[in-house]
Coordinates of C-alpha atoms in Angstrom, one line a residue:
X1 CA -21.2 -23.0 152.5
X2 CA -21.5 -26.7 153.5
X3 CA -24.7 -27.9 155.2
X4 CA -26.9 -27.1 156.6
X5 CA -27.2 -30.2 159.3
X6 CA -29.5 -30.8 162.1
X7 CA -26.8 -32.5 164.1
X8 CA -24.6 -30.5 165.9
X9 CA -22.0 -33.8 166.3
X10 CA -22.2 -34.5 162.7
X11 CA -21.1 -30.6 161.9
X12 CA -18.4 -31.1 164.9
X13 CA -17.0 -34.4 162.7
X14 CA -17.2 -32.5 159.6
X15 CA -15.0 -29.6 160.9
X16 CA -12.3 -32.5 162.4
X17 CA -12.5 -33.7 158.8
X18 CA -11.2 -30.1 157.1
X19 CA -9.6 -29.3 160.1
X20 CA -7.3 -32.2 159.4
X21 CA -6.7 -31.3 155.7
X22 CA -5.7 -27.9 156.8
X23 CA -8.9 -26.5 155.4
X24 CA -10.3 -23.2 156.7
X25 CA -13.6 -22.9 158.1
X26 CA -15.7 -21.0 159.8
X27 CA -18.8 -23.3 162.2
X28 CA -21.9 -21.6 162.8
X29 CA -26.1 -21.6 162.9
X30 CA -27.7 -20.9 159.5
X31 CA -31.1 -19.9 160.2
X32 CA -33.4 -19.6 157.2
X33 CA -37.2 -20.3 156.4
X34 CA -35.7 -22.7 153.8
X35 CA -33.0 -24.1 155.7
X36 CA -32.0 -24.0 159.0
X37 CA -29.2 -25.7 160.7
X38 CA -25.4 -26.2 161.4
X39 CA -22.8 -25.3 158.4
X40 CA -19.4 -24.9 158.0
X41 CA -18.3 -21.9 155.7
X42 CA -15.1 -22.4 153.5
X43 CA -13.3 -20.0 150.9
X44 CA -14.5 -20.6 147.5
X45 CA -10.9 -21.7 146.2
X46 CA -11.2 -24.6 149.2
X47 CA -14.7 -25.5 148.5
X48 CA -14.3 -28.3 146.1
X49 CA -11.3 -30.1 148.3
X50 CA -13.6 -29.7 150.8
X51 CA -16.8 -31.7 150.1
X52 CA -14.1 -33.8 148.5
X53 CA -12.7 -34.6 151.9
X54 CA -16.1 -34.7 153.8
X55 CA -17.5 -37.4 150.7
X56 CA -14.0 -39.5 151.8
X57 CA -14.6 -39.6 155.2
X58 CA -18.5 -40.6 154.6
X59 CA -17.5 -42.9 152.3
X60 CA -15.1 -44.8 154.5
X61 CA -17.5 -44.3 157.8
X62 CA -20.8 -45.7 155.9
X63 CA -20.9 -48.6 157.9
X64 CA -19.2 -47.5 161.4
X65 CA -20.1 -47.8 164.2
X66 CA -21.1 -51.4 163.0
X67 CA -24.6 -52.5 164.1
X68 CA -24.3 -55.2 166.8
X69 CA -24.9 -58.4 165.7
X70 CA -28.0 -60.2 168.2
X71 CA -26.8 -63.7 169.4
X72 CA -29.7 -65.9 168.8
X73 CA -30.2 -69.3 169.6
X74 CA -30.0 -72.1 166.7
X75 CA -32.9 -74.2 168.3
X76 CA -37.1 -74.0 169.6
X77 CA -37.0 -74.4 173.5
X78 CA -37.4 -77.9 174.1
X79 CA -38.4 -80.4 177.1
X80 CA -35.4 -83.1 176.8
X81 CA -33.7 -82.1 180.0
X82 CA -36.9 -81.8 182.1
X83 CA -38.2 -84.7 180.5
X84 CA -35.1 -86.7 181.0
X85 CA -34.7 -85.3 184.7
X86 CA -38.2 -86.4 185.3
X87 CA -37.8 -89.6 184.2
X88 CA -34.3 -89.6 187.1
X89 CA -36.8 -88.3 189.8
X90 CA -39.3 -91.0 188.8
X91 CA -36.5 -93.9 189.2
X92 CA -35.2 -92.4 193.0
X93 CA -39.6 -92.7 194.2
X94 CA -40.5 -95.8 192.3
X95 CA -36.9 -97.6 192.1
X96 CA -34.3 -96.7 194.1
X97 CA -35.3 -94.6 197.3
X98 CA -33.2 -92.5 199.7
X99 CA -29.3 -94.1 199.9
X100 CA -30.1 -94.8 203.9
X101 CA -32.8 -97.3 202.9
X102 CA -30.0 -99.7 201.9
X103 CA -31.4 -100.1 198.0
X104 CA -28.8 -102.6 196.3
X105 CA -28.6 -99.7 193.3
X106 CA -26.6 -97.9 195.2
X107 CA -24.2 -100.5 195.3
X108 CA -23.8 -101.5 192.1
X109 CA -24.4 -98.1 190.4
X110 CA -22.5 -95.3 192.5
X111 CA -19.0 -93.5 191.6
X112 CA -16.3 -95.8 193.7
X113 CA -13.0 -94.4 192.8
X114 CA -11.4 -97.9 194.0
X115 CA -13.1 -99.3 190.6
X116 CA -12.6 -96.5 188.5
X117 CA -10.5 -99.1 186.3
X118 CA -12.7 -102.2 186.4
X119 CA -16.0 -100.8 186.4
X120 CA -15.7 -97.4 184.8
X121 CA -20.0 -97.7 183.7
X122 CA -20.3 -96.5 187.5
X123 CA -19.4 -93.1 186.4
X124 CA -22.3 -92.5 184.4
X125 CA -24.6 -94.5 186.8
X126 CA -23.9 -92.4 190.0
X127 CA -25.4 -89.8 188.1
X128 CA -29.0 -90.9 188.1
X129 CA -28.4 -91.6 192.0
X130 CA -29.3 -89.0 195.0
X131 CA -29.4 -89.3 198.3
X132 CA -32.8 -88.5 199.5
X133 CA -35.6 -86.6 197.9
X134 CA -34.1 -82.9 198.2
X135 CA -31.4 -83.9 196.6
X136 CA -32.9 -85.4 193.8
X137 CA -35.5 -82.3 193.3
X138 CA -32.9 -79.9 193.2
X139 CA -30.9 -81.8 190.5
X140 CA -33.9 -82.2 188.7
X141 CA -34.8 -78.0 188.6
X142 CA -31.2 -77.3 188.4
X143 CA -30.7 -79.3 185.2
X144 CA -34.0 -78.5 183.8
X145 CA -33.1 -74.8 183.7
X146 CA -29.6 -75.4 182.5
X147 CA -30.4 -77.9 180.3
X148 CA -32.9 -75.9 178.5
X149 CA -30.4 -73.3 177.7
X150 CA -28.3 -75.4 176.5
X151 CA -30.2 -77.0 174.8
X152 CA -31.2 -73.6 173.0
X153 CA -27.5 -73.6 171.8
X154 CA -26.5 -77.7 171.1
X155 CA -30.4 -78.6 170.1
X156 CA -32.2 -81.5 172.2
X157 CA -30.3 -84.6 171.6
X158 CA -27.1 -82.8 171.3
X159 CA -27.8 -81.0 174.9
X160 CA -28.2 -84.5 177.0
X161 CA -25.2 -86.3 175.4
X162 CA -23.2 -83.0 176.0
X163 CA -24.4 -82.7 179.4
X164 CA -24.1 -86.7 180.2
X165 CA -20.4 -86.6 178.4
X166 CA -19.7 -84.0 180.9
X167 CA -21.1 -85.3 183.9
X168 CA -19.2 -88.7 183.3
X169 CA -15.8 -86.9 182.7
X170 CA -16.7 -85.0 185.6
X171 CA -17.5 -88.0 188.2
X172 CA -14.2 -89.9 186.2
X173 CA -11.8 -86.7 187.2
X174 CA -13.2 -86.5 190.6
X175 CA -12.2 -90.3 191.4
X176 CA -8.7 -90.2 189.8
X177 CA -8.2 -86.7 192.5
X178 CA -8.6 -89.0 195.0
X179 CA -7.1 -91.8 194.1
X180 CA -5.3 -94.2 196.0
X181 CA -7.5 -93.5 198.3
X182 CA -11.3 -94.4 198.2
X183 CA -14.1 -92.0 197.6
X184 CA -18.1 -92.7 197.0
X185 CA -20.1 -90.5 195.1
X186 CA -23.7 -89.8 193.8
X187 CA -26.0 -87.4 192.2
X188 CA -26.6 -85.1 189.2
X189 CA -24.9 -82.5 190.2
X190 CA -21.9 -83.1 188.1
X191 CA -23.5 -83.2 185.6
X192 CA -25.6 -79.8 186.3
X193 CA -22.4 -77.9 186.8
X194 CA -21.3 -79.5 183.7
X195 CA -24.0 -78.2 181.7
X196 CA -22.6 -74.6 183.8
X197 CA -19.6 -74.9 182.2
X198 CA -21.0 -75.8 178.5
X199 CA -22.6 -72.4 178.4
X200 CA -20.0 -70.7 179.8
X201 CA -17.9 -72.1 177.5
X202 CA -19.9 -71.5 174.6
X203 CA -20.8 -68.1 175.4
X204 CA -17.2 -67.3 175.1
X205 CA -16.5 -68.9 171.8
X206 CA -19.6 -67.2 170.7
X207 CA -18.7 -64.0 172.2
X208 CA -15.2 -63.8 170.7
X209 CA -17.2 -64.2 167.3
X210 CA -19.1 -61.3 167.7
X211 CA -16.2 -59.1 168.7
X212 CA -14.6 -60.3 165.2
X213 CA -17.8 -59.7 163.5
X214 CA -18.6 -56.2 165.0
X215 CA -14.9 -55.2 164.2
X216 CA -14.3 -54.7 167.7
X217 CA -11.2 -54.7 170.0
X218 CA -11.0 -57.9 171.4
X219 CA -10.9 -57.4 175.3
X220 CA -9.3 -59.5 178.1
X221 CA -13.1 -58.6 179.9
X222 CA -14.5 -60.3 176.7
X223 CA -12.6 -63.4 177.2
X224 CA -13.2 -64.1 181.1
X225 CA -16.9 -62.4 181.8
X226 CA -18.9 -65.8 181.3
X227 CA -16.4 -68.1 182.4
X228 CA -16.2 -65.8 185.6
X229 CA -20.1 -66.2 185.9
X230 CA -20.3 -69.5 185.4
X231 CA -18.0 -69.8 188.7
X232 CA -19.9 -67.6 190.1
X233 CA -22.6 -69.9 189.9
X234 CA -19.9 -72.7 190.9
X235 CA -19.9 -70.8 194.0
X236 CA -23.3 -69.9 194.7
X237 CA -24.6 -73.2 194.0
X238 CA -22.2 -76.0 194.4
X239 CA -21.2 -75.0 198.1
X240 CA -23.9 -75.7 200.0
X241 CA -24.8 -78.3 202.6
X242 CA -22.5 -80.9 204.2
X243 CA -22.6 -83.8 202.3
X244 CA -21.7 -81.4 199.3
X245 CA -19.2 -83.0 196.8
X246 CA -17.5 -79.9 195.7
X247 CA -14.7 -81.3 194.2
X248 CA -17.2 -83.7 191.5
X249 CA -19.2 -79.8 191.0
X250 CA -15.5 -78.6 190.2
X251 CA -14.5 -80.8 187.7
X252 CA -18.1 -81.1 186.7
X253 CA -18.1 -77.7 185.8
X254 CA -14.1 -77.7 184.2
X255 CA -15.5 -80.7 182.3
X256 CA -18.1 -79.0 181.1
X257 CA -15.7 -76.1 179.7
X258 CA -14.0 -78.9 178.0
X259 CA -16.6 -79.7 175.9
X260 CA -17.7 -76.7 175.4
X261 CA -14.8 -75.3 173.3
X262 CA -14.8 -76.9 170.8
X263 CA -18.8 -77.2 170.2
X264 CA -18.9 -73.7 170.5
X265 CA -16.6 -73.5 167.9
X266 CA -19.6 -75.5 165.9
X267 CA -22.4 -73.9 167.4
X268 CA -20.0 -70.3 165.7
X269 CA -20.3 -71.8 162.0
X270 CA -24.2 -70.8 162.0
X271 CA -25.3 -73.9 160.9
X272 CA -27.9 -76.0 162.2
X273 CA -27.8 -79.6 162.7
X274 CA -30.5 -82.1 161.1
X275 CA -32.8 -83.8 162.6
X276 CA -31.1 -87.2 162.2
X277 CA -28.1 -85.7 164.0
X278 CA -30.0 -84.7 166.9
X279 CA -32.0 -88.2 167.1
X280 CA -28.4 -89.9 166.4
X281 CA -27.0 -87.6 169.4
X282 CA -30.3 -88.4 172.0
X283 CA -30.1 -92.1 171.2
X284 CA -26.1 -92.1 171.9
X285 CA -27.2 -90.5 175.4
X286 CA -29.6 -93.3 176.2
X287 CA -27.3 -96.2 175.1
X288 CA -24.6 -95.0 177.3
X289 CA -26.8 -94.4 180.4
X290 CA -28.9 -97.8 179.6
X291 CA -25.9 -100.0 178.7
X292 CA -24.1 -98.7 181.8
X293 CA -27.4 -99.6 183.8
X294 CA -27.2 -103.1 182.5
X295 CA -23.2 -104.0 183.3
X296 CA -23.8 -102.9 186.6
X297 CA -26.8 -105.3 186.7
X298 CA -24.9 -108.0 185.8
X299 CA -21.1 -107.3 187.0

């Protein structure tokens, strides 16, 4: 007699087991004031092969199903993107104002694809323009919340030159899709949708890891799910109003992916980066957006 066992599905297994090495057994309730519960009755002359068997199949089932491995963040929540989409809100009620109040910033700083060429600093300026206060408070919320999970996965400094890198890309594919023709643009919203497509991104990379690591089949669902959602949000978000640049969200967004790649691919190894790196990464951020400030100043 093998057993007992309190679970039924375990006893159930455990009959598969003999069943597949053409063992004979008999599956049934042993109740007794010592022990009580399912066991499987053999022949004496099959006894030994059969604990044999059931210690094999243990053996090479100890660690199945795997437990599933928790996707955790690398960095503390931190306040760069609000602080940095503050500091964009304070410059459109204290510098620029609304585009229809004529400011000369909009000028020299907004996304004209006619200059892509000679004045390609006007990709990264157009991105601290808006329009008029909505805009600007809605870029500002959007990024703060997408920023912040990013920023969760690429670590503060490493978040705003990721999204900024994106949102440049993003305002640089937008003119070349219309070139030779003209087209104006402004606002952060490449950028947010680029910071859309950096989580999406790197929630695949990461997820894919996790399959590996769980032993998993690796499933075509697996692959699409977050870049699906992050369209979603593509659609939900970047369609609204009229003066809605859809095509800069677009390529905001595929930028985004992009970049994403690839640092998910880092973000996979585990490891977290220094200190330094992140200070190195948020002063690369504010040289490109200040030194593209100051050619446009003087061009």
């Amino acid at each position: 007699m093998i057993g007992p066992l309190s679970d039924r599905r375990q006893a159930r297994e455990w009959a598969l087991v003999l069943q597949s090495q053409q063992i004979g057994y008999v599956l049934g309730w042993h109740a007794d004031e010592l022990a009580r519960g399912w066991v499987l009755t053999v022949s004496p002359e099959d006894y030994a092969a059969a604990v044999d068997a059931i210690d094999l199949y243990e053996a090479e089932n100890e660690d199945w199903p795997p437990k599933p491995i928790r996707d955790r963040p690398r960095h503390a929540p931190s306040l760069s993107m609000p602080i940095a989409m503050a500091l964009v809100a304070l410059f459109f009620f204290y510098v620029t104002g609304p585009a229809d109040a004529g400011s000369g910033w909009f000028a020299r700083g907004r996304a004209d694809a006619l200059l892509l060429t000679s004045q390609p600093w006007r990709m990264a300026t157009a991105l601290t323009l808006h329009a008029d206060a909505q805009h600007v408070l809605g870029n500002a919320l959007s990024a703060s919340i997408f920023g912040a999970m990013v920023s969760r996965r690429l670590g503060a400094g490493g978040a705003v030159l990721a999204i900024l890198l994106a949102g440049i890309l993003g305002n640089t594919f937008n003119a070349l899709h219309h070139l030779p023709g003209g087209h104006l643009s402004i606002g952060a919203s490449t950028a947010v949708f680029g910071a859309v497509g950096l989580l999406a991104a790197i929630q695949t990379v990461l997820l894919l890891s996790r399959r590996e690591g769980e032993r998993r089949r690796l499933r075509a669902i697996d692959v699409v799910a977050p870049l699906v959602g992050g369209l979603a949000l593509l659609g939900s978000l970047g369609a609204g109003g009229g003066n809605t640049d859809l095509w800069a969200h677009a390529y905001g967004f595929l930028a985004g992916v992009g970049l994403g790649l690839p640092l998910g691919l880092v973000v996979r190894r585990g490891s977290r980066p220094s200190r330094l790196v992140q200070a190195v990464t948020l002063i690369a951020a504010i040289v490109i957006l200040g030194g593209s400030w100051a050619l446009a100043i003087v061009a």
